[in-house]
Tab-separated table of C-alpha atoms in Angstrom:
chain	number	residue	atom	x	y	z
U	1	MET	CA	48.916	69.319	-88.791
U	2	THR	CA	45.358	68.348	-87.856
U	3	PRO	CA	42.771	71.194	-87.832
U	4	ASN	CA	42.891	71.208	-84.030
U	5	PRO	CA	45.887	69.340	-82.609
U	6	ILE	CA	45.087	70.017	-78.941
U	7	ILE	CA	44.250	67.111	-76.653
U	8	VAL	CA	43.189	68.459	-73.273
U	9	ALA	CA	44.318	66.386	-70.308
U	10	LEU	CA	41.461	65.826	-67.879
U	11	ASP	CA	43.812	65.397	-64.934
U	12	VAL	CA	41.177	66.029	-62.286
U	13	GLU	CA	39.900	64.232	-59.208
U	14	SER	CA	36.319	63.510	-60.197
U	15	ALA	CA	33.856	63.032	-63.010
U	16	ALA	CA	32.091	66.219	-61.908
U	17	GLU	CA	35.254	68.276	-62.414
U	18	ALA	CA	35.845	66.638	-65.789
U	19	ARG	CA	32.293	67.389	-66.912
U	20	ALA	CA	32.620	71.015	-65.818
U	21	LEU	CA	35.829	71.426	-67.841
U	22	VAL	CA	34.308	69.837	-70.926
U	23	ARG	CA	31.315	72.183	-70.647
U	24	ARG	CA	33.553	75.235	-70.292
U	25	LEU	CA	35.664	74.236	-73.286
U	26	GLY	CA	32.575	73.590	-75.388
U	27	PRO	CA	33.181	73.143	-79.133
U	28	ARG	CA	36.688	74.605	-78.886
U	29	VAL	CA	38.121	71.171	-77.960
U	30	ASP	CA	36.927	67.765	-79.129
U	31	PHE	CA	39.766	65.516	-77.944
U	32	TYR	CA	40.387	64.626	-74.298
U	33	LYS	CA	42.950	62.585	-72.436
U	34	VAL	CA	41.764	60.376	-69.608
U	35	GLY	CA	44.739	59.395	-67.486
U	36	MET	CA	45.251	57.371	-64.358
U	37	GLU	CA	43.800	59.881	-61.889
U	38	LEU	CA	40.437	60.360	-63.584
U	39	TYR	CA	40.298	56.704	-64.575
U	40	ALA	CA	40.801	55.701	-60.928
U	41	ALA	CA	38.031	58.072	-59.906
U	42	ALA	CA	35.456	57.495	-62.626
U	43	GLY	CA	36.598	54.518	-64.729
U	44	MET	CA	35.227	53.569	-68.124
U	45	GLU	CA	31.909	55.255	-67.379
U	46	MET	CA	33.615	58.625	-67.805
U	47	VAL	CA	35.204	57.427	-71.028
U	48	ARG	CA	31.846	56.251	-72.364
U	49	GLU	CA	30.255	59.537	-71.357
U	50	LEU	CA	32.805	61.516	-73.365
U	51	LEU	CA	32.378	59.210	-76.339
U	52	GLY	CA	28.611	59.570	-76.069
U	53	GLU	CA	29.016	63.342	-76.394
U	54	GLY	CA	30.919	62.870	-79.627
U	55	LYS	CA	34.348	63.553	-78.138
U	56	ASP	CA	37.510	61.682	-79.068
U	57	VAL	CA	39.237	59.964	-76.148
U	58	PHE	CA	42.928	59.336	-75.572
U	59	LEU	CA	43.063	56.679	-72.839
U	60	ASP	CA	46.485	57.174	-71.318
U	61	LEU	CA	46.932	54.147	-69.060
U	62	LYS	CA	50.398	53.130	-70.286
U	63	PHE	CA	49.752	49.400	-70.200
U	64	TYR	CA	52.746	47.385	-69.016
U	65	ASP	CA	52.097	43.807	-67.940
U	66	ILE	CA	52.456	40.210	-69.088
U	67	PRO	CA	51.237	39.662	-72.679
U	68	GLU	CA	48.069	37.770	-71.700
U	69	THR	CA	46.925	40.563	-69.390
U	70	VAL	CA	47.741	43.236	-71.970
U	71	GLN	CA	45.815	41.362	-74.653
U	72	ARG	CA	42.723	41.059	-72.498
U	73	ALA	CA	42.814	44.699	-71.421
U	74	VAL	CA	43.322	45.993	-74.960
U	75	ALA	CA	40.413	43.880	-76.177
U	76	GLN	CA	38.162	45.599	-73.634
U	77	VAL	CA	39.308	49.061	-74.718
U	78	ALA	CA	39.012	48.226	-78.418
U	79	ARG	CA	35.288	47.570	-78.019
U	80	THR	CA	34.516	51.019	-76.601
U	81	GLY	CA	35.389	53.406	-79.423
U	82	VAL	CA	38.411	54.954	-77.716
U	83	ARG	CA	40.687	56.503	-80.347
U	84	PHE	CA	44.156	56.398	-78.731
U	85	LEU	CA	45.542	53.990	-76.121
U	86	THR	CA	49.053	54.070	-74.668
U	87	VAL	CA	51.301	51.132	-73.917
U	88	HIS	CA	54.913	51.148	-72.810
U	89	ALA	CA	57.467	50.813	-75.621
U	90	VAL	CA	58.483	47.305	-74.569
U	91	GLY	CA	58.497	44.699	-77.314
U	92	SER	CA	56.372	42.031	-75.648
U	93	VAL	CA	53.826	44.609	-74.486
U	94	MET	CA	53.505	46.291	-77.894
U	95	ARG	CA	53.215	43.005	-79.768
U	96	ALA	CA	50.540	41.740	-77.391
U	97	ALA	CA	48.572	44.985	-77.692
U	98	LYS	CA	48.709	44.964	-81.483
U	99	GLN	CA	47.723	41.299	-81.732
U	100	SER	CA	44.710	41.911	-79.532
U	101	ARG	CA	43.606	45.068	-81.352
U	102	ASP	CA	43.982	43.379	-84.736
U	103	ARG	CA	42.102	40.312	-83.546
U	104	GLU	CA	39.215	42.521	-82.454
U	105	GLY	CA	39.170	44.042	-85.939
U	106	THR	CA	38.891	47.543	-84.470
U	107	VAL	CA	40.712	49.804	-86.902
U	108	GLY	CA	39.603	52.930	-85.020
U	109	LEU	CA	41.771	52.221	-81.980
U	110	LYS	CA	45.310	53.521	-82.452
U	111	LEU	CA	48.081	52.179	-80.232
U	112	LEU	CA	50.696	54.658	-79.071
U	113	ALA	CA	54.006	53.591	-77.560
U	114	VAL	CA	55.344	55.646	-74.659
U	115	THR	CA	59.094	56.102	-75.044
U	116	VAL	CA	60.426	58.088	-72.056
U	117	LEU	CA	58.232	60.101	-69.692
U	118	THR	CA	58.642	63.869	-70.012
U	119	SER	CA	59.350	64.094	-66.285
U	120	PHE	CA	62.434	61.886	-66.733
U	121	GLY	CA	65.938	63.278	-66.634
U	122	PRO	CA	69.339	61.514	-66.899
U	123	GLU	CA	69.271	60.571	-63.230
U	124	ASP	CA	65.948	58.772	-63.674
U	125	ALA	CA	67.225	56.829	-66.672
U	126	ALA	CA	70.341	55.879	-64.715
U	127	GLU	CA	68.139	54.369	-61.999
U	128	LEU	CA	66.704	52.090	-64.689
U	129	GLY	CA	70.190	50.982	-65.681
U	130	PHE	CA	70.498	53.164	-68.783
U	131	HIS	CA	73.539	55.424	-68.675
U	132	GLY	CA	73.342	57.038	-72.111
U	133	ASP	CA	71.606	60.245	-73.139
U	134	ILE	CA	67.817	60.481	-72.950
U	135	PRO	CA	67.515	61.161	-76.725
U	136	ASP	CA	69.404	57.908	-77.404
U	137	LEU	CA	66.973	55.967	-75.232
U	138	VAL	CA	63.995	57.622	-76.940
U	139	ALA	CA	65.413	56.789	-80.383
U	140	GLN	CA	66.044	53.177	-79.394
U	141	ARG	CA	62.493	52.758	-78.146
U	142	ALA	CA	61.016	54.581	-81.137
U	143	ARG	CA	62.749	52.196	-83.540
U	144	ASN	CA	61.488	49.255	-81.512
U	145	ALA	CA	57.942	50.647	-81.611
U	146	ILE	CA	57.954	50.982	-85.392
U	147	GLU	CA	59.325	47.462	-85.769
U	148	CYS	CA	56.495	46.162	-83.574
U	149	GLY	CA	53.920	47.842	-85.809
U	150	VAL	CA	52.189	50.213	-83.407
U	151	ASP	CA	50.403	53.238	-84.871
U	152	GLY	CA	52.286	56.010	-83.164
U	153	ILE	CA	54.625	57.211	-80.477
U	154	VAL	CA	54.438	59.472	-77.447
U	155	ALA	CA	57.629	61.469	-77.012
U	156	SER	CA	58.655	64.786	-75.534
U	157	PRO	CA	58.753	67.769	-77.897
U	158	LEU	CA	62.532	67.912	-77.537
U	159	GLU	CA	62.843	64.529	-79.248
U	160	VAL	CA	59.888	64.693	-81.627
U	161	ALA	CA	61.943	65.783	-84.661
U	162	ALA	CA	64.282	62.821	-84.270
U	163	VAL	CA	61.345	60.480	-83.680
U	164	ARG	CA	59.643	61.755	-86.843
U	165	ARG	CA	62.756	60.912	-88.848
U	166	ILE	CA	62.757	57.408	-87.365
U	167	ALA	CA	59.008	56.789	-87.597
U	168	GLY	CA	58.337	58.331	-90.988
U	169	PRO	CA	55.410	60.469	-92.154
U	170	GLY	CA	52.687	57.923	-91.475
U	171	ALA	CA	53.181	57.525	-87.731
U	172	ILE	CA	51.035	59.431	-85.239
U	173	LEU	CA	53.240	61.526	-82.948
U	174	VAL	CA	51.775	62.827	-79.711
U	175	THR	CA	53.717	65.213	-77.508
U	176	PRO	CA	53.067	65.993	-73.864
U	177	GLY	CA	55.212	68.576	-72.083
U	178	ILE	CA	53.779	71.481	-74.084
U	179	ARG	CA	53.916	74.957	-72.578
U	180	SER	CA	53.586	78.357	-74.186
U	181	ALA	CA	56.519	80.690	-73.561
U	182	GLY	CA	56.336	82.047	-70.021
U	183	SER	CA	54.024	79.316	-68.724
U	184	ASP	CA	54.848	77.291	-65.619
U	185	LYS	CA	56.645	74.033	-66.482
U	186	GLY	CA	55.361	72.234	-63.397
U	187	ASP	CA	57.017	68.818	-62.993
U	188	GLN	CA	57.940	68.521	-66.678
U	189	LYS	CA	61.643	68.646	-67.556
U	190	ARG	CA	61.628	68.331	-71.361
U	191	VAL	CA	59.206	70.903	-72.727
U	192	ALA	CA	58.657	73.124	-75.775
U	193	THR	CA	56.091	75.583	-77.070
U	194	PRO	CA	53.050	74.472	-79.109
U	195	PHE	CA	54.447	75.861	-82.349
U	196	GLU	CA	57.885	74.312	-81.800
U	197	ALA	CA	56.329	70.876	-81.317
U	198	ILE	CA	54.153	71.151	-84.437
U	199	ARG	CA	57.059	72.529	-86.471
U	200	ASP	CA	59.214	69.573	-85.446
U	201	GLY	CA	56.696	66.936	-86.471
U	202	ALA	CA	54.062	66.478	-83.769
U	203	ASP	CA	50.513	65.666	-84.834
U	204	TYR	CA	48.873	66.193	-81.459
U	205	LEU	CA	49.725	68.253	-78.369
U	206	VAL	CA	48.656	67.096	-74.921
U	207	MET	CA	48.009	70.156	-72.766
U	208	GLY	CA	46.756	70.268	-69.205
U	209	ARG	CA	47.246	72.954	-66.593
U	210	GLN	CA	47.897	75.848	-68.968
U	211	ILE	CA	44.387	75.357	-70.361
U	212	THR	CA	42.477	73.620	-67.580
U	213	ARG	CA	43.547	76.073	-64.861
U	214	ALA	CA	43.078	79.180	-66.987
U	215	ALA	CA	40.379	81.664	-66.006
U	216	ASP	CA	38.754	80.958	-69.371
U	217	PRO	CA	39.862	77.530	-70.661
U	218	ALA	CA	38.164	77.904	-74.052
U	219	ALA	CA	39.807	81.271	-74.650
U	220	GLU	CA	43.189	79.856	-73.648
U	221	ALA	CA	42.808	76.935	-76.057
U	222	GLY	CA	41.968	79.430	-78.777
U	223	ARG	CA	45.009	81.509	-77.895
U	224	VAL	CA	47.240	78.419	-78.240
U	225	LEU	CA	45.828	77.705	-81.693
U	226	GLU	CA	46.480	81.319	-82.687
U	227	GLU	CA	50.033	81.013	-81.342
U	228	ILE	CA	50.628	78.019	-83.613
U	229	GLU	CA	49.235	79.860	-86.640
U	230	ARG	CA	51.380	82.932	-85.932
U	231	GLY	CA	54.461	80.743	-85.785
U	232	LYS	CA	53.582	79.136	-89.109
U	233	ASP	CA	53.025	82.539	-90.677
U	234	LEU	CA	56.415	83.800	-89.490
U	235	VAL	CA	58.157	80.761	-90.935
U	236	SER	CA	56.363	81.070	-94.271
U	237	ARG	CA	57.527	84.679	-94.628
U	238	ARG	CA	61.204	83.837	-94.264
């Protein structure tokens, strides 16, 4: 486990809200996710601002387009200093992203393949023409991602143990859908607690509302870290 595995999702409407959250979290959190909402509102300027403050950035844009477009977009991201970038776990997309990143010679940018969104259930997969179990689809896409040579995988905490077995110890595993026991699940369907995800092989935990909507976000992030340590202590005593 990394010293602080929490990536806080800046799923807010404006740069001003993002800045306020980063200020409130202070040194407690150094890794932030910029997703589609904030990117649409504030673009790469917000990303550069976070990087300028010494923060790590997970740019979660889930690229999915023709190879030429993916290559050009990844090249732009690779030049910024962003640490993680997501692409969909589709062979042509992953290969294009990796080729572009490697061509730029930017070893700092890690490409993460998105397997199945944590809001997906069996009915959603069926709409895409897949009629098996969600874990089977995740496993299939995880194997494809490793074959394509990406650096890591985004998967729900319910599948992270199986993905770790497929991906091996060197892959970066990032899990959204993290909620402490008793917390509101929101629109997520496949969730687990912070300790469960770390225990099962996750390297990083993407957390949003539980921390960002807390009365004291920094204190809540600290409480999550303590929760993980308590879980580890209990396991070590068995």
